[in-house]
Amino acid sequence: MSAELSPKNIVVITHDASEHDVFALLWQQGYSVQASGLNNEAMLAFADLVIIADQLLGHYNYQDIQNFYEILNSKYADTPVISLEGYGQLSGTQISLFLGDVSDRLQYSTKIKQLKQQNLDLINQLQKNKDTSELALTTQSEFLTRISHEFRTPLNAILGFSQLMSWDQLLTTEQRGYTEIIYQSGKQLLSLINDILEMSKIHSHRLEIDKKVFVVREMINDLKHIFNPKTEKKNLELILNIAEEVPVCIQSDETKLRQILVNILNTAVQSTQAGSITVNIFIAGNPLSKVLTLVFEIKDTGLGIHHLEVERIFEPFVQSGIKFEDGTGLGLSISKHFASLLGGELQVKSELGEGTTFTLSIPVEFPISLNTFSSDRPLQLGNQLGDQTTVSSLKILLAEDSLVDQKVLVRILNKMGYAVDVARDGLEVLAALEHKCYDIIFMDVQMPNMDGIEATKEILQRFNNAPVIIALTAGALPENRNRCIEAGMNEFMTKPIRPKQLKIVLDHWEHQLSSGNFYGLVN
C-alpha cells in the first residue's frame, strides 16, 4: 500500500457496480470509490478499505475466491475489509452503522500506515546512525593503526640505541642513568601505543582468539622474571603459589592471558609501597574435568581503593586513586575485555587500608595427552646481551630500507655474535640469494621497489631450499601477522625490536635448523 495515497481510497469488490447503492452513498461522504473484480490484484494496492459487495460464491468459482483471500491476507493483511452481507439492506439505521464502520476502519488503516511509516523512518535512522558509527570507528581505527606504525619506527631507534649504549662499559654512572631514563621513557611510550591500539581493536571488534597448548608454570616463571626486578626495587616480596591440581599444560590464548596478568601485576606493584604481592593459582570445580576453571588470585598489601572508586576501576582512563608511574589507566579496562573474550571474568575487591585482590577466572581446556604439546620453547639465554664473545655460524640477511633501523639491528646482531648482510629492498634480497645461501632473512614488510610480502612469495617460488624468513613490521594488528604468515613467512616480529626477544627468536631457529626441524613458529 502506497503511503502517498489519500487515506480515503475504497475498493468495492463487485461483478456489477450498477447493482449497488453503496457507491453513491460513499461518494456523498467524500470518499474515493473504485469498483473491482475479484481478480484485479493491482486495484488492492491502492485500497485503504476493501468492501465486498457481492455474495462471492454466487458469482465466482471457489479457486478464484481462495486466491483472492490468500492475496489479501498475505500482501494486504493491514487493509481492513467489510462485507455488505452483514448489513443486509442499506437503509435507515443500517446506513449509519455502515458509514460508522467505514469511518472507523479507515481511521484504523490511516493509523496503521502512520505507525508503519514511523517504524520505517526509525529503522532507516538507526541504520544511518549505525553506518555513521561504523565509519567513525573504522576511520579512528585506521588512524590509530597508522599512528602506531609511524611511532614504532622511531621508537625502534630510541630503544635500540639506548640499549646498545647501556652495554658500553666506558659509560659513567651518570651517563648510564641518562641512558636508562631514555630507554624506560621509550618503553613507556611503547606501552601507551600498545594500550591505545588494543582499545581501538576492542571497540572495532577486531580482536581474535588464538588458542594453543602451553605450559602454565613456564608462563608464570616468565612473569616472575619480569616482575622480580620491580618488586626488589621497592623491597616487596613476590609470592607465587601454584596448586598441585593445576595441570602442566592447558589450552587457551596464552598471549591474552599473559597480558591480563601483566596488567594486574603492574597495578599491584605500583599501588603497593610495602609488604608483599601474592599470586595464588588454583582450579575451581572438578580438576578431572576436560574443561577447567583456572583461577588467578592476585593480592597486594597496598593502601587499597575507596569502594566508590572500585566500581570504576575497569573504565578506560580511570586510575582509581592509584598513582601510576607509567601507563594510561587502560590496562585494567583491556584486561576486563580480554577476560570476557576468553569466556571468563575479572573481579576486584578492595578496601582502604586493606589492600586489593584481583580474581581472574577463565575456562581452559585440558589436553587429553601431553603429547599434544609440541615443545618448541626458545632456548634459555646464557650470558647477558652485550657480553657475547662466540661468533655464530648463522648466515643472516637483513632486508630493511630504513638506514636507522639498519644500524640498530646490525649493531645489536653484531653484539650478539652474528654477521649480517644488508639489502635495501626485495629486489636486492633476490639478487643476494643468487650469490649466497642464507639461513635466516629478517624481512621488513614495507620496502620500495619490492616489498617483503612479494619478495617472500618470489623466494618460495624460485628457491627449493628457502631460508627461514622472519617478518619485521611496525604493524601490530592480527591482520598484519596473518598477511605475513599467509605469504609464507615463518615468524613475525613487531617493531621496535627488543634485543632479548631477538635473541630468543634466533636461538629458537638456530636450534630448529641444526636439528633439521625447520618449521614451527615461536609464540
Short mmCIF file of C-alpha atoms in Angstrom, two decimals:
data_model
loop_
_atom_site.label_atom_id
_atom_site.label_comp_id
_atom_site.label_asym_id
_atom_site.label_seq_id
_atom_site.Cartn_x
_atom_site.Cartn_y
_atom_site.Cartn_z
CA MET A 1 0.00 0.00 0.00
CA SER A 2 1.48 3.31 -1.04
CA ALA A 3 1.98 5.83 1.75
CA GLU A 4 1.48 8.71 -0.69
CA LEU A 5 -2.20 7.93 -1.44
CA SER A 6 -5.14 9.63 0.26
CA PRO A 7 -6.43 7.70 3.30
CA LYS A 8 -9.94 7.61 1.67
CA ASN A 9 -9.44 5.14 -1.17
CA ILE A 10 -12.10 2.44 -1.07
CA VAL A 11 -12.23 -0.55 -3.41
CA VAL A 12 -15.59 -2.29 -3.77
CA ILE A 13 -15.43 -5.90 -4.95
CA THR A 14 -18.39 -6.49 -7.27
CA HIS A 15 -19.13 -8.07 -10.62
CA ASP A 16 -21.60 -5.25 -11.44
CA ALA A 17 -21.34 -1.79 -9.83
CA SER A 18 -24.78 -0.79 -11.03
CA GLU A 19 -26.43 -3.29 -8.68
CA HIS A 20 -25.29 -1.50 -5.52
CA ASP A 21 -26.23 1.81 -3.89
CA VAL A 22 -23.04 1.72 -1.86
CA PHE A 23 -21.12 3.73 -4.46
CA ALA A 24 -23.43 6.75 -4.29
CA LEU A 25 -23.52 6.53 -0.52
CA LEU A 26 -19.74 6.56 -0.21
CA TRP A 27 -19.26 9.28 -2.81
CA GLN A 28 -21.63 11.51 -0.85
CA GLN A 29 -19.29 11.13 2.15
CA GLY A 30 -16.35 12.34 0.06
CA TYR A 31 -14.62 9.00 -0.36
CA SER A 32 -12.79 7.93 -3.50
CA VAL A 33 -14.50 4.70 -4.59
CA GLN A 34 -13.41 2.23 -7.26
CA ALA A 35 -15.18 -0.91 -8.45
CA SER A 36 -13.09 -4.02 -8.97
CA GLY A 37 -13.49 -7.62 -9.91
CA LEU A 38 -12.16 -10.42 -7.75
CA ASN A 39 -9.03 -10.98 -9.84
CA ASN A 40 -7.82 -7.37 -10.04
CA GLU A 41 -4.91 -7.54 -7.60
CA ALA A 42 -3.45 -4.23 -8.81
CA MET A 43 -6.50 -2.39 -7.50
CA LEU A 44 -5.94 -3.73 -3.97
CA ALA A 45 -2.60 -1.93 -3.82
CA PHE A 46 -4.48 1.41 -3.83
CA ALA A 47 -7.06 0.43 -1.21
CA ASP A 48 -7.30 1.82 2.31
CA LEU A 49 -10.51 -0.18 2.73
CA VAL A 50 -11.97 -3.15 0.83
CA ILE A 51 -15.76 -3.65 0.71
CA ILE A 52 -17.05 -6.99 -0.55
CA ALA A 53 -20.45 -6.15 -2.06
CA ASP A 54 -21.28 -9.50 -3.70
CA GLN A 55 -22.05 -12.90 -2.39
CA LEU A 56 -18.80 -14.30 -3.77
CA LEU A 57 -19.88 -17.91 -4.17
CA GLY A 58 -22.79 -16.78 -6.29
CA HIS A 59 -20.58 -15.06 -8.88
CA TYR A 60 -17.05 -16.60 -8.66
CA ASN A 61 -15.66 -20.12 -8.54
CA TYR A 62 -14.11 -21.49 -5.38
CA GLN A 63 -10.50 -21.32 -6.65
CA ASP A 64 -10.79 -17.60 -7.51
CA ILE A 65 -12.24 -16.83 -4.08
CA GLN A 66 -9.46 -18.79 -2.37
CA ASN A 67 -6.77 -16.97 -4.39
CA PHE A 68 -8.36 -13.61 -3.55
CA TYR A 69 -8.26 -14.22 0.21
CA GLU A 70 -4.72 -15.63 0.05
CA ILE A 71 -3.51 -12.45 -1.67
CA LEU A 72 -5.50 -10.24 0.70
CA ASN A 73 -4.12 -11.99 3.80
CA SER A 74 -0.52 -12.25 2.64
CA LYS A 75 0.09 -8.90 0.90
CA TYR A 76 -2.57 -6.62 2.35
CA ALA A 77 -3.16 -8.01 5.83
CA ASP A 78 -3.33 -4.49 7.30
CA THR A 79 -6.07 -3.37 4.90
CA PRO A 80 -9.47 -3.55 6.65
CA VAL A 81 -12.31 -5.49 4.94
CA ILE A 82 -16.10 -5.01 5.25
CA SER A 83 -18.66 -7.41 3.84
CA LEU A 84 -22.07 -5.92 2.89
CA GLU A 85 -23.71 -9.27 3.69
CA GLY A 86 -23.51 -8.38 7.37
CA TYR A 87 -25.68 -5.28 6.91
CA GLY A 88 -28.50 -6.63 4.77
CA GLN A 89 -30.38 -3.78 3.07
CA LEU A 90 -28.56 -0.43 3.46
CA SER A 91 -31.38 1.76 4.82
CA GLY A 92 -32.12 3.77 7.94
CA THR A 93 -30.10 2.70 10.93
CA GLN A 94 -28.05 0.24 8.87
CA ILE A 95 -26.67 3.11 6.79
CA SER A 96 -25.46 4.91 9.92
CA LEU A 97 -23.89 1.73 11.23
CA PHE A 98 -22.26 1.02 7.90
CA LEU A 99 -20.82 4.53 7.50
CA GLY A 100 -19.61 4.48 11.12
CA ASP A 101 -17.89 1.18 10.44
CA VAL A 102 -16.31 2.59 7.27
CA SER A 103 -15.06 5.65 9.16
CA ASP A 104 -13.61 3.55 11.99
CA ARG A 105 -11.91 1.14 9.61
CA LEU A 106 -10.38 4.00 7.60
CA GLN A 107 -9.09 5.65 10.76
CA TYR A 108 -7.53 2.31 11.72
CA SER A 109 -5.99 1.98 8.26
CA THR A 110 -4.57 5.51 8.44
CA LYS A 111 -3.14 4.88 11.91
CA ILE A 112 -1.51 1.65 10.77
CA LYS A 113 0.05 3.49 7.83
CA GLN A 114 1.39 6.20 10.10
CA LEU A 115 2.85 3.71 12.57
CA LYS A 116 4.43 1.70 9.77
CA GLN A 117 5.97 4.82 8.27
CA GLN A 118 7.25 5.94 11.68
CA ASN A 119 8.73 2.49 12.22
CA LEU A 120 10.34 2.56 8.78
CA ASP A 121 11.74 6.04 9.41
CA LEU A 122 13.12 4.88 12.75
CA ILE A 123 14.75 1.81 11.19
CA ASN A 124 16.28 3.96 8.45
CA GLN A 125 17.59 6.44 11.02
CA LEU A 126 19.04 3.67 13.18
CA GLN A 127 20.73 2.14 10.14
CA LYS A 128 22.09 5.54 9.18
CA ASN A 129 23.41 6.07 12.72
CA LYS A 130 24.91 2.57 12.69
CA ASP A 131 26.63 3.21 9.35
CA THR A 132 27.94 6.56 10.61
CA SER A 133 29.20 4.98 13.83
CA GLU A 134 30.89 2.12 11.98
CA LEU A 135 32.52 4.57 9.57
CA ALA A 136 33.77 6.65 12.50
CA LEU A 137 35.17 3.55 14.21
CA THR A 138 36.84 2.41 11.01
CA THR A 139 38.34 5.85 10.44
CA GLN A 140 39.54 6.01 14.04
CA SER A 141 40.98 2.51 13.86
CA GLU A 142 42.80 3.25 10.61
CA PHE A 143 44.15 6.49 12.06
CA LEU A 144 45.40 4.79 15.23
CA THR A 145 46.93 1.96 13.21
CA ARG A 146 48.77 4.47 11.04
CA ILE A 147 49.92 6.49 14.06
CA SER A 148 51.05 3.29 15.78
CA HIS A 149 53.06 2.34 12.70
CA GLU A 150 54.65 5.79 12.46
CA PHE A 151 55.54 5.83 16.18
CA ARG A 152 57.08 2.36 16.20
CA THR A 153 59.68 3.20 13.57
CA PRO A 154 61.47 5.97 15.54
CA LEU A 155 60.93 4.00 18.77
CA ASN A 156 62.93 1.18 17.24
CA ALA A 157 65.90 3.56 17.06
CA ILE A 158 65.32 5.08 20.53
CA LEU A 159 65.04 1.74 22.32
CA GLY A 160 67.68 0.02 20.22
CA PHE A 161 70.41 2.64 20.51
CA SER A 162 69.72 3.39 24.18
CA GLN A 163 70.12 -0.30 24.99
CA LEU A 164 73.27 -0.51 22.88
CA MET A 165 74.66 2.47 24.79
CA SER A 166 73.87 0.83 28.13
CA TRP A 167 76.14 -2.07 27.17
CA ASP A 168 79.11 0.28 26.82
CA GLN A 169 81.43 -0.37 29.78
CA LEU A 170 83.06 3.07 29.42
CA LEU A 171 79.91 4.97 30.43
CA THR A 172 79.97 6.81 33.74
CA THR A 173 77.30 6.11 36.33
CA GLU A 174 75.61 9.41 35.45
CA GLN A 175 75.65 8.63 31.72
CA ARG A 176 74.30 5.15 32.35
CA GLY A 177 71.49 6.73 34.38
CA TYR A 178 70.60 9.07 31.50
CA THR A 179 70.63 6.12 29.09
CA GLU A 180 68.31 4.16 31.36
CA ILE A 181 65.90 7.12 31.53
CA ILE A 182 65.81 7.29 27.72
CA TYR A 183 65.20 3.55 27.48
CA GLN A 184 62.48 3.48 30.14
CA SER A 185 60.76 6.53 28.61
CA GLY A 186 60.75 4.77 25.25
CA LYS A 187 59.25 1.66 26.84
CA GLN A 188 56.58 3.80 28.49
CA LEU A 189 55.68 5.37 25.15
CA LEU A 190 55.57 1.93 23.52
CA SER A 191 53.26 0.69 26.29
CA LEU A 192 50.99 3.69 25.70
CA ILE A 193 50.86 2.98 21.96
CA ASN A 194 50.10 -0.69 22.55
CA ASP A 195 47.30 0.09 25.02
CA ILE A 196 45.62 2.60 22.72
CA LEU A 197 45.86 0.18 19.82
CA GLU A 198 44.34 -2.62 21.91
CA MET A 199 41.41 -0.38 22.91
CA SER A 200 40.92 0.50 19.26
CA LYS A 201 40.75 -3.18 18.35
CA ILE A 202 38.30 -3.83 21.18
CA HIS A 203 35.94 -1.06 20.04
CA SER A 204 36.12 -2.08 16.38
CA HIS A 205 35.62 -5.78 17.23
CA ARG A 206 38.90 -6.78 15.59
CA LEU A 207 40.22 -8.93 18.41
CA GLU A 208 40.90 -12.58 17.67
CA ILE A 209 41.33 -15.57 19.97
CA ASP A 210 44.35 -17.78 19.29
CA LYS A 211 44.06 -20.87 21.48
CA LYS A 212 47.15 -23.05 21.81
CA VAL A 213 48.54 -25.57 24.24
CA PHE A 214 51.18 -24.17 26.60
CA VAL A 215 52.88 -24.89 29.93
CA VAL A 216 51.31 -22.88 32.75
CA ARG A 217 54.36 -22.90 35.01
CA GLU A 218 56.63 -21.66 32.23
CA MET A 219 54.34 -18.68 31.70
CA ILE A 220 54.29 -17.96 35.45
CA ASN A 221 58.07 -18.27 35.68
CA ASP A 222 58.40 -15.80 32.81
CA LEU A 223 56.21 -13.35 34.72
CA LYS A 224 58.28 -13.88 37.85
CA HIS A 225 61.47 -12.98 35.96
CA ILE A 226 59.77 -9.86 34.59
CA PHE A 227 58.47 -8.63 37.95
CA ASN A 228 61.27 -9.69 40.30
CA PRO A 229 63.38 -6.59 39.49
CA LYS A 230 60.35 -4.33 40.01
CA THR A 231 59.41 -5.82 43.37
CA GLU A 232 63.03 -5.95 44.56
CA LYS A 233 63.43 -2.27 43.71
CA LYS A 234 60.56 -1.46 46.12
CA ASN A 235 61.59 -4.11 48.69
CA LEU A 236 58.36 -6.02 48.08
CA GLU A 237 58.03 -9.79 48.40
CA LEU A 238 56.60 -11.57 45.34
CA ILE A 239 54.97 -14.85 46.39
CA LEU A 240 53.79 -17.42 43.82
CA ASN A 241 51.60 -20.35 44.90
CA ILE A 242 50.56 -22.88 42.24
CA ALA A 243 48.22 -25.62 43.47
CA GLU A 244 49.17 -29.22 42.71
CA GLU A 245 45.96 -29.85 40.78
CA VAL A 246 46.84 -27.19 38.19
CA PRO A 247 47.70 -29.23 35.06
CA VAL A 248 51.08 -28.99 33.37
CA CYS A 249 49.53 -27.93 30.07
CA ILE A 250 46.34 -26.06 29.26
CA GLN A 251 44.79 -24.78 26.06
CA SER A 252 43.89 -21.10 25.89
CA ASP A 253 45.13 -17.84 24.38
CA GLU A 254 48.46 -17.54 26.19
CA THR A 255 49.22 -14.06 24.82
CA LYS A 256 45.99 -12.51 26.12
CA LEU A 257 46.15 -14.39 29.42
CA ARG A 258 49.72 -13.21 29.92
CA GLN A 259 48.74 -9.60 29.15
CA ILE A 260 45.88 -9.71 31.68
CA LEU A 261 48.26 -10.93 34.39
CA VAL A 262 50.94 -8.38 33.44
CA ASN A 263 48.42 -5.54 33.70
CA ILE A 264 47.15 -6.73 37.09
CA LEU A 265 50.66 -7.25 38.46
CA ASN A 266 51.71 -3.81 37.20
CA THR A 267 48.77 -2.32 39.10
CA ALA A 268 49.67 -4.29 42.22
CA VAL A 269 53.34 -3.25 42.13
CA GLN A 270 52.57 0.42 41.54
CA SER A 271 49.91 0.61 44.27
CA THR A 272 51.94 -1.24 46.93
CA GLN A 273 54.63 0.62 48.85
CA ALA A 274 55.45 -2.04 51.44
CA GLY A 275 54.70 -5.67 52.15
CA SER A 276 54.02 -8.29 49.52
CA ILE A 277 52.19 -9.32 46.38
CA THR A 278 50.81 -12.86 46.41
CA VAL A 279 49.71 -14.79 43.32
CA ASN A 280 47.58 -17.88 44.02
CA ILE A 281 46.75 -20.17 41.10
CA PHE A 282 44.25 -22.99 41.55
CA ILE A 283 41.43 -24.94 39.93
CA ALA A 284 37.79 -24.22 40.78
CA GLY A 285 35.43 -27.17 40.45
CA ASN A 286 36.35 -30.71 39.36
CA PRO A 287 40.07 -30.91 38.49
CA LEU A 288 39.43 -34.10 36.44
CA SER A 289 37.07 -32.35 34.04
CA LYS A 290 38.25 -31.74 30.47
CA VAL A 291 37.20 -28.08 30.69
CA LEU A 292 38.60 -26.47 33.83
CA THR A 293 38.10 -23.14 35.53
CA LEU A 294 41.56 -21.77 36.19
CA VAL A 295 41.68 -19.08 38.87
CA PHE A 296 44.41 -16.47 39.34
CA GLU A 297 44.14 -14.56 42.61
CA ILE A 298 46.49 -11.57 42.97
CA LYS A 299 46.59 -9.98 46.43
CA ASP A 300 48.62 -6.93 47.45
CA THR A 301 49.19 -5.16 50.75
CA GLY A 302 48.80 -1.68 49.32
CA LEU A 303 46.64 1.12 50.63
CA GLY A 304 43.55 -0.23 48.91
CA ILE A 305 40.88 1.63 46.95
CA HIS A 306 37.79 3.50 48.11
CA HIS A 307 34.61 1.49 47.45
CA LEU A 308 33.24 4.21 45.16
CA GLU A 309 36.38 4.07 43.02
CA VAL A 310 36.36 0.26 42.91
CA GLU A 311 33.20 0.40 40.79
CA ARG A 312 35.03 2.48 38.15
CA ILE A 313 38.40 0.75 38.14
CA PHE A 314 37.77 -1.08 34.85
CA GLU A 315 36.66 2.04 32.99
CA PRO A 316 39.11 3.36 30.35
CA PHE A 317 41.47 6.12 31.51
CA VAL A 318 40.38 5.67 35.14
CA GLN A 319 43.20 5.12 37.64
CA SER A 320 41.01 4.97 40.75
CA GLY A 321 43.27 6.80 43.14
CA ILE A 322 46.32 4.71 42.21
CA LYS A 323 49.32 6.83 41.28
CA PHE A 324 50.74 5.09 38.21
CA GLU A 325 54.37 5.63 37.32
CA ASP A 326 53.57 4.84 33.71
CA GLY A 327 50.66 3.77 31.54
CA THR A 328 47.34 5.39 30.78
CA GLY A 329 44.90 3.61 33.06
CA LEU A 330 43.86 1.50 30.06
CA GLY A 331 45.48 -1.72 31.25
CA LEU A 332 42.70 -2.89 33.56
CA SER A 333 39.99 -1.97 31.06
CA ILE A 334 41.80 -4.01 28.41
CA SER A 335 42.19 -6.89 30.88
CA LYS A 336 38.45 -6.85 31.62
CA HIS A 337 37.67 -7.10 27.90
CA PHE A 338 40.25 -9.86 27.39
CA ALA A 339 38.84 -11.88 30.30
CA SER A 340 35.36 -11.65 28.78
CA LEU A 341 36.74 -12.57 25.36
CA LEU A 342 38.30 -15.71 26.87
CA GLY A 343 34.91 -16.62 28.36
CA GLY A 344 35.96 -15.70 31.88
CA GLU A 345 35.58 -12.94 34.43
CA LEU A 346 37.84 -10.43 36.16
CA GLN A 347 36.72 -9.14 39.57
CA VAL A 348 38.24 -6.86 42.19
CA LYS A 349 37.76 -6.45 45.94
CA SER A 350 39.39 -3.66 47.87
CA GLU A 351 39.05 -1.52 50.97
CA LEU A 352 41.08 1.43 52.11
CA GLY A 353 43.90 0.21 54.32
CA GLU A 354 43.21 -3.46 53.50
CA GLY A 355 44.91 -3.89 50.13
CA THR A 356 43.39 -5.10 46.87
CA THR A 357 42.56 -8.54 45.47
CA PHE A 358 42.02 -9.21 41.77
CA THR A 359 40.46 -12.56 40.83
CA LEU A 360 40.65 -13.81 37.26
CA SER A 361 38.59 -16.92 36.43
CA ILE A 362 38.79 -18.37 32.93
CA PRO A 363 37.68 -21.67 31.39
CA VAL A 364 40.62 -23.58 29.91
CA GLU A 365 40.77 -26.85 28.06
CA PHE A 366 42.91 -29.66 29.43
CA PRO A 367 44.73 -31.56 26.63
CA ILE A 368 43.86 -35.26 26.51
CA SER A 369 47.53 -36.14 26.24
CA LEU A 370 50.71 -34.25 26.95
CA ASN A 371 51.86 -35.42 23.52
CA THR A 372 49.58 -32.74 22.08
CA PHE A 373 52.05 -30.17 23.38
CA SER A 374 54.88 -29.50 20.95
CA SER A 375 57.76 -28.17 22.99
CA ASP A 376 59.27 -25.61 20.70
CA ARG A 377 60.10 -23.30 23.58
CA PRO A 378 63.05 -20.99 22.96
CA LEU A 379 66.42 -21.82 24.47
CA GLN A 380 67.34 -20.04 27.68
CA LEU A 381 69.68 -17.08 27.40
CA GLY A 382 73.09 -17.88 28.74
CA ASN A 383 75.05 -14.65 29.01
CA GLN A 384 73.84 -11.09 29.25
CA LEU A 385 73.41 -9.46 25.86
CA GLY A 386 76.47 -7.46 25.03
CA ASP A 387 78.85 -9.96 26.62
CA GLN A 388 78.64 -12.34 23.65
CA THR A 389 82.08 -13.50 22.53
CA THR A 390 81.17 -16.57 20.46
CA VAL A 391 80.70 -15.94 16.74
CA SER A 392 77.65 -17.72 15.34
CA SER A 393 77.83 -19.59 12.05
CA LEU A 394 74.32 -18.48 11.09
CA LYS A 395 74.25 -16.65 7.77
CA ILE A 396 71.82 -13.75 8.19
CA LEU A 397 70.44 -11.29 5.66
CA LEU A 398 68.65 -8.14 6.84
CA ALA A 399 66.18 -6.62 4.35
CA GLU A 400 65.48 -3.07 5.59
CA ASP A 401 65.21 0.23 3.71
CA SER A 402 65.47 2.48 6.79
CA LEU A 403 69.11 3.41 7.44
CA VAL A 404 68.37 3.99 11.13
CA ASP A 405 66.75 0.58 11.56
CA GLN A 406 69.62 -0.99 9.62
CA LYS A 407 72.17 0.47 12.03
CA VAL A 408 70.19 -0.56 15.11
CA LEU A 409 69.63 -4.17 14.06
CA VAL A 410 73.07 -4.72 12.56
CA ARG A 411 74.75 -3.36 15.69
CA ILE A 412 72.58 -5.48 18.01
CA LEU A 413 73.17 -8.62 15.93
CA ASN A 414 76.91 -7.93 15.82
CA LYS A 415 76.93 -7.56 19.61
CA MET A 416 75.26 -10.97 19.83
CA GLY A 417 77.97 -12.51 17.66
CA TYR A 418 76.14 -12.66 14.33
CA ALA A 419 77.47 -11.46 10.98
CA VAL A 420 74.84 -9.70 8.87
CA ASP A 421 74.47 -8.69 5.23
CA VAL A 422 72.05 -5.91 4.31
CA ALA A 423 69.59 -5.50 1.43
CA ARG A 424 67.52 -2.35 0.92
CA ASP A 425 64.50 -3.90 -0.82
CA GLY A 426 63.05 -7.14 -2.11
CA LEU A 427 64.92 -6.97 -5.41
CA GLU A 428 68.26 -6.78 -3.59
CA VAL A 429 67.18 -9.76 -1.46
CA LEU A 430 66.58 -11.87 -4.57
CA ALA A 431 69.91 -10.76 -6.03
CA ALA A 432 71.74 -11.64 -2.79
CA LEU A 433 70.19 -15.13 -2.73
CA GLU A 434 71.54 -15.80 -6.23
CA HIS A 435 75.10 -15.48 -4.89
CA LYS A 436 74.88 -16.74 -1.30
CA CYS A 437 72.83 -19.21 0.74
CA TYR A 438 71.37 -17.65 3.88
CA ASP A 439 69.94 -19.42 6.91
CA ILE A 440 67.71 -16.56 8.06
CA ILE A 441 66.29 -13.44 6.42
CA PHE A 442 64.91 -10.63 8.57
CA MET A 443 62.40 -9.16 6.12
CA ASP A 444 60.93 -5.68 6.54
CA VAL A 445 57.39 -5.73 5.19
CA GLN A 446 57.23 -2.20 3.74
CA MET A 447 60.08 -1.52 1.32
CA PRO A 448 60.36 0.32 -2.03
CA ASN A 449 60.60 -1.43 -5.43
CA MET A 450 59.54 -4.80 -3.99
CA ASP A 451 58.03 -5.17 -0.51
CA GLY A 452 58.63 -8.01 1.92
CA ILE A 453 55.40 -9.85 1.09
CA GLU A 454 56.14 -10.01 -2.64
CA ALA A 455 59.80 -10.85 -2.00
CA THR A 456 58.79 -13.78 0.22
CA LYS A 457 56.47 -15.18 -2.46
CA GLU A 458 59.25 -14.86 -5.05
CA ILE A 459 61.77 -16.61 -2.78
CA LEU A 460 59.45 -19.55 -2.15
CA GLN A 461 58.72 -19.85 -5.86
CA ARG A 462 62.33 -19.58 -7.08
CA PHE A 463 64.41 -21.38 -4.46
CA ASN A 464 63.98 -25.00 -3.37
CA ASN A 465 65.84 -24.58 -0.08
CA ALA A 466 64.39 -21.29 1.05
CA PRO A 467 65.79 -19.76 4.25
CA VAL A 468 63.79 -19.02 7.38
CA ILE A 469 62.01 -15.71 6.75
CA ILE A 470 61.23 -13.54 9.77
CA ALA A 471 58.92 -10.57 9.20
CA LEU A 472 59.84 -7.19 10.66
CA THR A 473 56.98 -4.72 10.73
CA ALA A 474 55.63 -1.75 12.63
CA GLY A 475 52.10 -3.07 12.01
CA ALA A 476 50.85 -4.73 15.19
CA LEU A 477 47.33 -5.84 14.18
CA PRO A 478 46.40 -9.55 13.76
CA GLU A 479 45.80 -8.99 10.05
CA ASN A 480 49.42 -7.83 9.67
CA ARG A 481 50.65 -11.10 11.14
CA ASN A 482 48.17 -13.16 9.11
CA ARG A 483 49.24 -11.45 5.89
CA CYS A 484 52.89 -12.30 6.56
CA ILE A 485 52.23 -15.92 7.53
CA GLU A 486 49.94 -16.42 4.52
CA ALA A 487 52.71 -15.15 2.26
CA GLY A 488 54.97 -17.91 3.60
CA MET A 489 56.99 -16.19 6.32
CA ASN A 490 58.00 -18.37 9.26
CA GLU A 491 57.99 -15.81 12.07
CA PHE A 492 56.61 -12.37 12.85
CA MET A 493 58.28 -9.64 14.94
CA THR A 494 56.81 -6.24 15.71
CA LYS A 495 58.95 -3.12 15.84
CA PRO A 496 60.53 -1.82 17.95
CA ILE A 497 62.63 -4.99 18.15
CA ARG A 498 63.79 -5.85 21.66
CA PRO A 499 67.27 -7.44 21.89
CA LYS A 500 66.17 -10.20 24.28
CA GLN A 501 63.22 -11.04 22.06
CA LEU A 502 65.54 -11.09 19.06
CA LYS A 503 67.96 -13.42 20.85
CA ILE A 504 65.17 -15.81 21.82
CA VAL A 505 63.92 -16.00 18.23
CA LEU A 506 67.44 -16.54 16.85
CA ASP A 507 68.22 -19.25 19.41
CA HIS A 508 64.98 -20.99 18.52
CA TRP A 509 65.60 -21.01 14.79
CA GLU A 510 69.26 -21.93 15.16
CA HIS A 511 68.12 -24.91 17.21
CA GLN A 512 65.45 -25.79 14.61
CA LEU A 513 67.93 -25.57 11.74
CA SER A 514 70.62 -27.60 13.49
CA SER A 515 68.13 -30.33 14.45
CA GLY A 516 66.62 -30.45 10.96
CA ASN A 517 63.20 -29.44 12.28
CA PHE A 518 62.72 -26.38 10.07
CA TYR A 519 59.07 -25.46 10.67
CA GLY A 520 57.20 -24.47 13.81
CA LEU A 521 56.54 -20.92 14.93
CA VAL A 522 57.67 -19.48 18.23
CA ASN A 523 54.81 -17.75 20.01
#
